[in-house]
mmCIF file of C-alpha atoms in Angstrom:
data_model
loop_
_atom_site.group_PDB
_atom_site.id
_atom_site.type_symbol
_atom_site.label_atom_id
_atom_site.label_comp_id
_atom_site.label_asym_id
_atom_site.label_seq_id
_atom_site.Cartn_x
_atom_site.Cartn_y
_atom_site.Cartn_z
ATOM 1 C CA UNK A 1 107.030 88.677 111.834
ATOM 2 C CA UNK A 2 104.429 85.785 111.315
ATOM 3 C CA UNK A 3 106.158 81.905 110.381
ATOM 4 C CA UNK A 4 105.279 81.033 106.389
ATOM 5 C CA UNK A 5 103.776 78.056 107.382
ATOM 6 C CA UNK A 6 100.038 78.209 108.526
ATOM 7 C CA UNK A 7 98.496 74.945 109.582
ATOM 8 C CA UNK A 8 94.744 75.057 110.906
ATOM 9 C CA UNK A 9 93.422 72.440 112.446
ATOM 10 C CA UNK A 10 90.326 71.676 114.458
ATOM 11 C CA UNK A 11 91.130 70.226 117.557
ATOM 12 C CA UNK A 12 93.878 71.163 120.580
ATOM 13 C CA UNK A 13 94.495 67.559 120.318
ATOM 14 C CA UNK A 14 95.836 68.230 116.806
ATOM 15 C CA UNK A 15 97.473 70.738 118.265
ATOM 16 C CA UNK A 16 99.136 68.846 121.128
ATOM 17 C CA UNK A 17 100.589 65.949 118.317
ATOM 18 C CA UNK A 18 102.308 68.528 116.344
ATOM 19 C CA UNK A 19 102.883 71.881 117.199
ATOM 20 C CA UNK A 20 105.921 70.494 119.215
ATOM 21 C CA UNK A 21 107.330 69.494 115.614
ATOM 22 C CA UNK A 22 108.318 72.818 114.861
ATOM 23 C CA UNK A 23 105.198 75.040 114.043
ATOM 24 C CA UNK A 24 105.314 78.677 114.743
ATOM 25 C CA UNK A 25 101.985 79.605 113.897
ATOM 26 C CA UNK A 26 98.713 77.798 113.771
ATOM 27 C CA UNK A 27 95.228 78.432 113.899
ATOM 28 C CA UNK A 28 92.757 76.579 116.020
ATOM 29 C CA UNK A 29 89.082 76.778 113.647
ATOM 30 C CA UNK A 30 86.193 74.657 115.505
ATOM 31 C CA UNK A 31 82.781 74.956 114.343
ATOM 32 C CA UNK A 32 79.858 74.241 116.141
ATOM 33 C CA UNK A 33 80.361 73.505 119.769
ATOM 34 C CA UNK A 34 78.961 74.823 122.976
ATOM 35 C CA UNK A 35 80.900 77.628 124.667
ATOM 36 C CA UNK A 36 81.945 75.292 127.303
ATOM 37 C CA UNK A 37 83.697 72.698 124.950
ATOM 38 C CA UNK A 38 85.141 75.815 123.080
ATOM 39 C CA UNK A 39 86.919 77.741 125.556
ATOM 40 C CA UNK A 40 88.717 74.211 127.108
ATOM 41 C CA UNK A 41 89.735 74.075 123.438
ATOM 42 C CA UNK A 42 91.339 77.410 123.351
ATOM 43 C CA UNK A 43 93.101 76.998 126.720
ATOM 44 C CA UNK A 44 94.561 74.008 125.591
ATOM 45 C CA UNK A 45 95.599 75.324 122.294
ATOM 46 C CA UNK A 46 96.994 78.674 124.021
ATOM 47 C CA UNK A 47 99.164 76.211 126.739
ATOM 48 C CA UNK A 48 100.717 74.461 123.961
ATOM 49 C CA UNK A 49 101.375 77.028 122.137
ATOM 50 C CA UNK A 50 102.796 78.696 125.008
ATOM 51 C CA UNK A 51 105.064 76.082 125.752
ATOM 52 C CA UNK A 52 106.086 75.826 122.325
ATOM 53 C CA UNK A 53 106.924 79.484 120.965
ATOM 54 C CA UNK A 54 103.943 79.037 118.465
ATOM 55 C CA UNK A 55 101.916 81.748 117.577
ATOM 56 C CA UNK A 56 98.327 80.456 118.135
ATOM 57 C CA UNK A 57 95.580 82.341 116.090
ATOM 58 C CA UNK A 58 91.787 81.997 117.058
ATOM 59 C CA UNK A 59 89.167 81.309 113.989
ATOM 60 C CA UNK A 60 85.810 83.042 114.351
ATOM 61 C CA UNK A 61 85.459 83.421 118.359
ATOM 62 C CA UNK A 62 86.557 86.743 118.844
ATOM 63 C CA UNK A 63 84.721 87.349 122.217
ATOM 64 C CA UNK A 64 86.308 84.064 123.573
ATOM 65 C CA UNK A 65 89.760 85.361 122.159
ATOM 66 C CA UNK A 66 89.528 88.295 123.907
ATOM 67 C CA UNK A 67 88.261 86.671 127.559
ATOM 68 C CA UNK A 68 91.021 83.791 126.815
ATOM 69 C CA UNK A 69 94.053 86.272 126.508
ATOM 70 C CA UNK A 70 94.637 85.230 123.415
ATOM 71 C CA UNK A 71 97.088 87.926 120.663
ATOM 72 C CA UNK A 72 95.215 86.652 117.131
ATOM 73 C CA UNK A 73 91.733 86.243 116.031
ATOM 74 C CA UNK A 74 91.076 85.712 112.335
ATOM 75 C CA UNK A 75 87.615 86.655 110.960
ATOM 76 C CA UNK A 76 86.159 84.891 107.506
ATOM 77 C CA UNK A 77 83.643 87.561 105.684
ATOM 78 C CA UNK A 78 80.807 86.076 107.400
ATOM 79 C CA UNK A 79 82.221 86.044 110.733
ATOM 80 C CA UNK A 80 82.850 90.008 110.240
ATOM 81 C CA UNK A 81 78.790 90.338 110.010
ATOM 82 C CA UNK A 82 78.469 89.980 113.608
ATOM 83 C CA UNK A 83 81.902 90.513 114.937
ATOM 84 C CA UNK A 84 83.370 93.949 116.658
ATOM 85 C CA UNK A 85 86.437 94.244 115.003
ATOM 86 C CA UNK A 86 87.024 97.959 117.570
ATOM 87 C CA UNK A 87 86.537 95.774 120.651
ATOM 88 C CA UNK A 88 89.083 93.004 119.396
ATOM 89 C CA UNK A 89 91.905 96.129 118.262
ATOM 90 C CA UNK A 90 90.723 97.641 121.962
ATOM 91 C CA UNK A 91 91.980 94.270 123.408
ATOM 92 C CA UNK A 92 95.075 94.662 122.157
ATOM 93 C CA UNK A 93 94.494 91.613 119.457
ATOM 94 C CA UNK A 94 96.085 91.347 115.906
ATOM 95 C CA UNK A 95 93.615 90.125 113.551
ATOM 96 C CA UNK A 96 93.552 88.671 110.050
ATOM 97 C CA UNK A 97 90.425 88.432 107.524
ATOM 98 C CA UNK A 98 89.644 85.736 104.648
ATOM 99 C CA UNK A 99 89.143 87.142 101.305
ATOM 100 C CA UNK A 100 87.761 85.754 97.755
ATOM 101 C CA UNK A 101 86.922 88.611 95.717
ATOM 102 C CA UNK A 102 88.138 92.417 94.984
ATOM 103 C CA UNK A 103 84.927 94.014 97.090
ATOM 104 C CA UNK A 104 85.900 91.265 100.215
ATOM 105 C CA UNK A 105 89.711 92.826 100.001
ATOM 106 C CA UNK A 106 88.636 96.008 100.133
ATOM 107 C CA UNK A 107 86.322 96.059 103.278
ATOM 108 C CA UNK A 108 89.380 93.913 104.778
ATOM 109 C CA UNK A 109 91.837 96.351 104.605
ATOM 110 C CA UNK A 110 89.279 98.779 105.518
ATOM 111 C CA UNK A 111 90.287 97.353 108.730
ATOM 112 C CA UNK A 112 93.797 97.943 108.438
ATOM 113 C CA UNK A 113 94.551 93.809 109.176
ATOM 114 C CA UNK A 114 97.421 92.183 110.604
ATOM 115 C CA UNK A 115 97.123 89.993 107.400
ATOM 116 C CA UNK A 116 95.175 88.785 104.609
ATOM 117 C CA UNK A 117 94.363 85.806 103.346
ATOM 118 C CA UNK A 118 93.166 84.819 99.677
ATOM 119 C CA UNK A 119 91.526 81.145 98.917
ATOM 120 C CA UNK A 120 90.937 78.830 97.971
ATOM 121 C CA UNK A 121 93.762 79.146 95.538
ATOM 122 C CA UNK A 122 93.347 75.514 94.501
ATOM 123 C CA UNK A 123 90.013 73.345 94.450
ATOM 124 C CA UNK A 124 89.511 72.228 97.880
ATOM 125 C CA UNK A 125 87.566 69.671 99.193
ATOM 126 C CA UNK A 126 87.679 71.349 103.293
ATOM 127 C CA UNK A 127 83.977 72.895 102.928
ATOM 128 C CA UNK A 128 81.579 73.762 99.685
ATOM 129 C CA UNK A 129 82.808 77.238 98.712
ATOM 130 C CA UNK A 130 80.967 79.502 96.694
ATOM 131 C CA UNK A 131 84.053 80.795 95.223
ATOM 132 C CA UNK A 132 85.895 78.501 92.715
ATOM 133 C CA UNK A 133 89.899 78.295 92.507
ATOM 134 C CA UNK A 134 91.132 81.723 92.490
ATOM 135 C CA UNK A 135 94.751 80.776 90.841
ATOM 136 C CA UNK A 136 98.321 81.720 91.108
ATOM 137 C CA UNK A 137 97.481 84.994 89.175
ATOM 138 C CA UNK A 138 95.516 86.148 91.747
ATOM 139 C CA UNK A 139 97.915 85.573 94.414
ATOM 140 C CA UNK A 140 99.963 87.747 92.340
ATOM 141 C CA UNK A 141 97.279 90.253 92.209
ATOM 142 C CA UNK A 142 96.581 90.558 95.347
ATOM 143 C CA UNK A 143 99.836 90.732 97.102
ATOM 144 C CA UNK A 144 100.478 93.830 94.337
ATOM 145 C CA UNK A 145 97.130 95.348 96.037
ATOM 146 C CA UNK A 146 98.467 94.685 99.942
ATOM 147 C CA UNK A 147 102.066 95.424 99.335
ATOM 148 C CA UNK A 148 103.895 94.747 102.195
ATOM 149 C CA UNK A 149 101.075 93.219 104.498
ATOM 150 C CA UNK A 150 101.569 89.801 104.671
ATOM 151 C CA UNK A 151 99.094 87.721 102.486
ATOM 152 C CA UNK A 152 98.580 84.109 103.434
ATOM 153 C CA UNK A 153 97.399 81.694 100.392
ATOM 154 C CA UNK A 154 94.939 78.708 101.640
ATOM 155 C CA UNK A 155 92.945 76.008 99.643
ATOM 156 C CA UNK A 156 94.308 72.891 98.108
ATOM 157 C CA UNK A 157 97.817 73.600 98.825
ATOM 158 C CA UNK A 158 100.381 70.910 99.357
ATOM 159 C CA UNK A 159 103.947 70.935 99.859
ATOM 160 C CA UNK A 160 104.654 69.855 96.227
ATOM 161 C CA UNK A 161 102.642 73.300 95.484
ATOM 162 C CA UNK A 162 104.258 75.303 97.735
ATOM 163 C CA UNK A 163 107.412 76.814 95.814
ATOM 164 C CA UNK A 164 104.811 78.129 93.090
ATOM 165 C CA UNK A 165 102.705 80.026 95.433
ATOM 166 C CA UNK A 166 105.491 81.502 97.487
ATOM 167 C CA UNK A 167 106.847 82.554 94.124
ATOM 168 C CA UNK A 168 103.540 83.696 92.928
ATOM 169 C CA UNK A 169 103.510 86.334 95.688
ATOM 170 C CA UNK A 170 102.127 84.649 98.564
ATOM 171 C CA UNK A 171 103.612 85.319 102.403
ATOM 172 C CA UNK A 172 102.110 82.428 104.078
ATOM 173 C CA UNK A 173 101.006 79.308 102.920
ATOM 174 C CA UNK A 174 98.209 77.661 105.082
ATOM 175 C CA UNK A 175 97.309 73.613 105.151
ATOM 176 C CA UNK A 176 94.559 71.540 106.156
ATOM 177 C CA UNK A 177 93.582 68.492 104.924
ATOM 178 C CA UNK A 178 96.961 67.992 102.983
ATOM 179 C CA UNK A 179 98.299 67.334 106.681
ATOM 180 C CA UNK A 180 95.210 65.994 108.813
ATOM 181 C CA UNK A 181 94.561 63.633 106.051
ATOM 182 C CA UNK A 182 97.683 62.332 105.239
ATOM 183 C CA UNK A 183 98.667 59.156 106.757
ATOM 184 C CA UNK A 184 101.207 60.337 108.318
ATOM 185 C CA UNK A 185 100.884 63.698 109.641
ATOM 186 C CA UNK A 186 104.475 64.072 111.215
ATOM 187 C CA UNK A 187 105.851 63.603 108.637
ATOM 188 C CA UNK A 188 103.737 65.589 106.153
ATOM 189 C CA UNK A 189 104.351 68.583 108.586
ATOM 190 C CA UNK A 190 108.306 68.005 109.016
ATOM 191 C CA UNK A 191 107.963 68.420 104.621
ATOM 192 C CA UNK A 192 106.077 71.515 105.357
ATOM 193 C CA UNK A 193 108.270 73.015 107.473
ATOM 194 C CA UNK A 194 111.486 71.964 105.333
ATOM 195 C CA UNK A 195 109.523 73.207 102.195
ATOM 196 C CA UNK A 196 108.825 77.110 103.492
ATOM 197 C CA UNK A 197 111.897 77.205 105.532
ATOM 198 C CA UNK A 198 114.602 77.093 102.970
#
């Protein structure tokens, strides 16, 4: 069972700072760094998670995740183009996949993933998106389509929006800038934990 709160951080330093507060599911998403740095970050993140009973999910770098003995990888649609999901499965790793429209959801479901993510639910400043906000109606539609498969909602999520997104059908809520841009990230994580474990 994956935890309902799923923050995403761009460095092992963030994990070292915040995972000890009680985070049980976290993604390490680092872009455009040399392979040696990526490997070092994954190792640091893995050590933190192992020490705090937290599930680490590595974004994109599936080969490194396999080599480093990780047990979960997340692939976006663009990542899938150059990935080998069969090799990920053969190595015993679980798989999460991002989706934004019906075609992408069909593609994801064909891979028999361990969860699918839908986003952005709300407007997001994290990155430029070719998809507009999906809204709570789409969350409900996706949940009906995926059934018992865990559905991760991401994009513009805040603690204040959390109850409505869960009510719409999401199983897991992912947050990034609501934590990292908060003046007190530790306090915000505690608020997220309270909101998703009530």
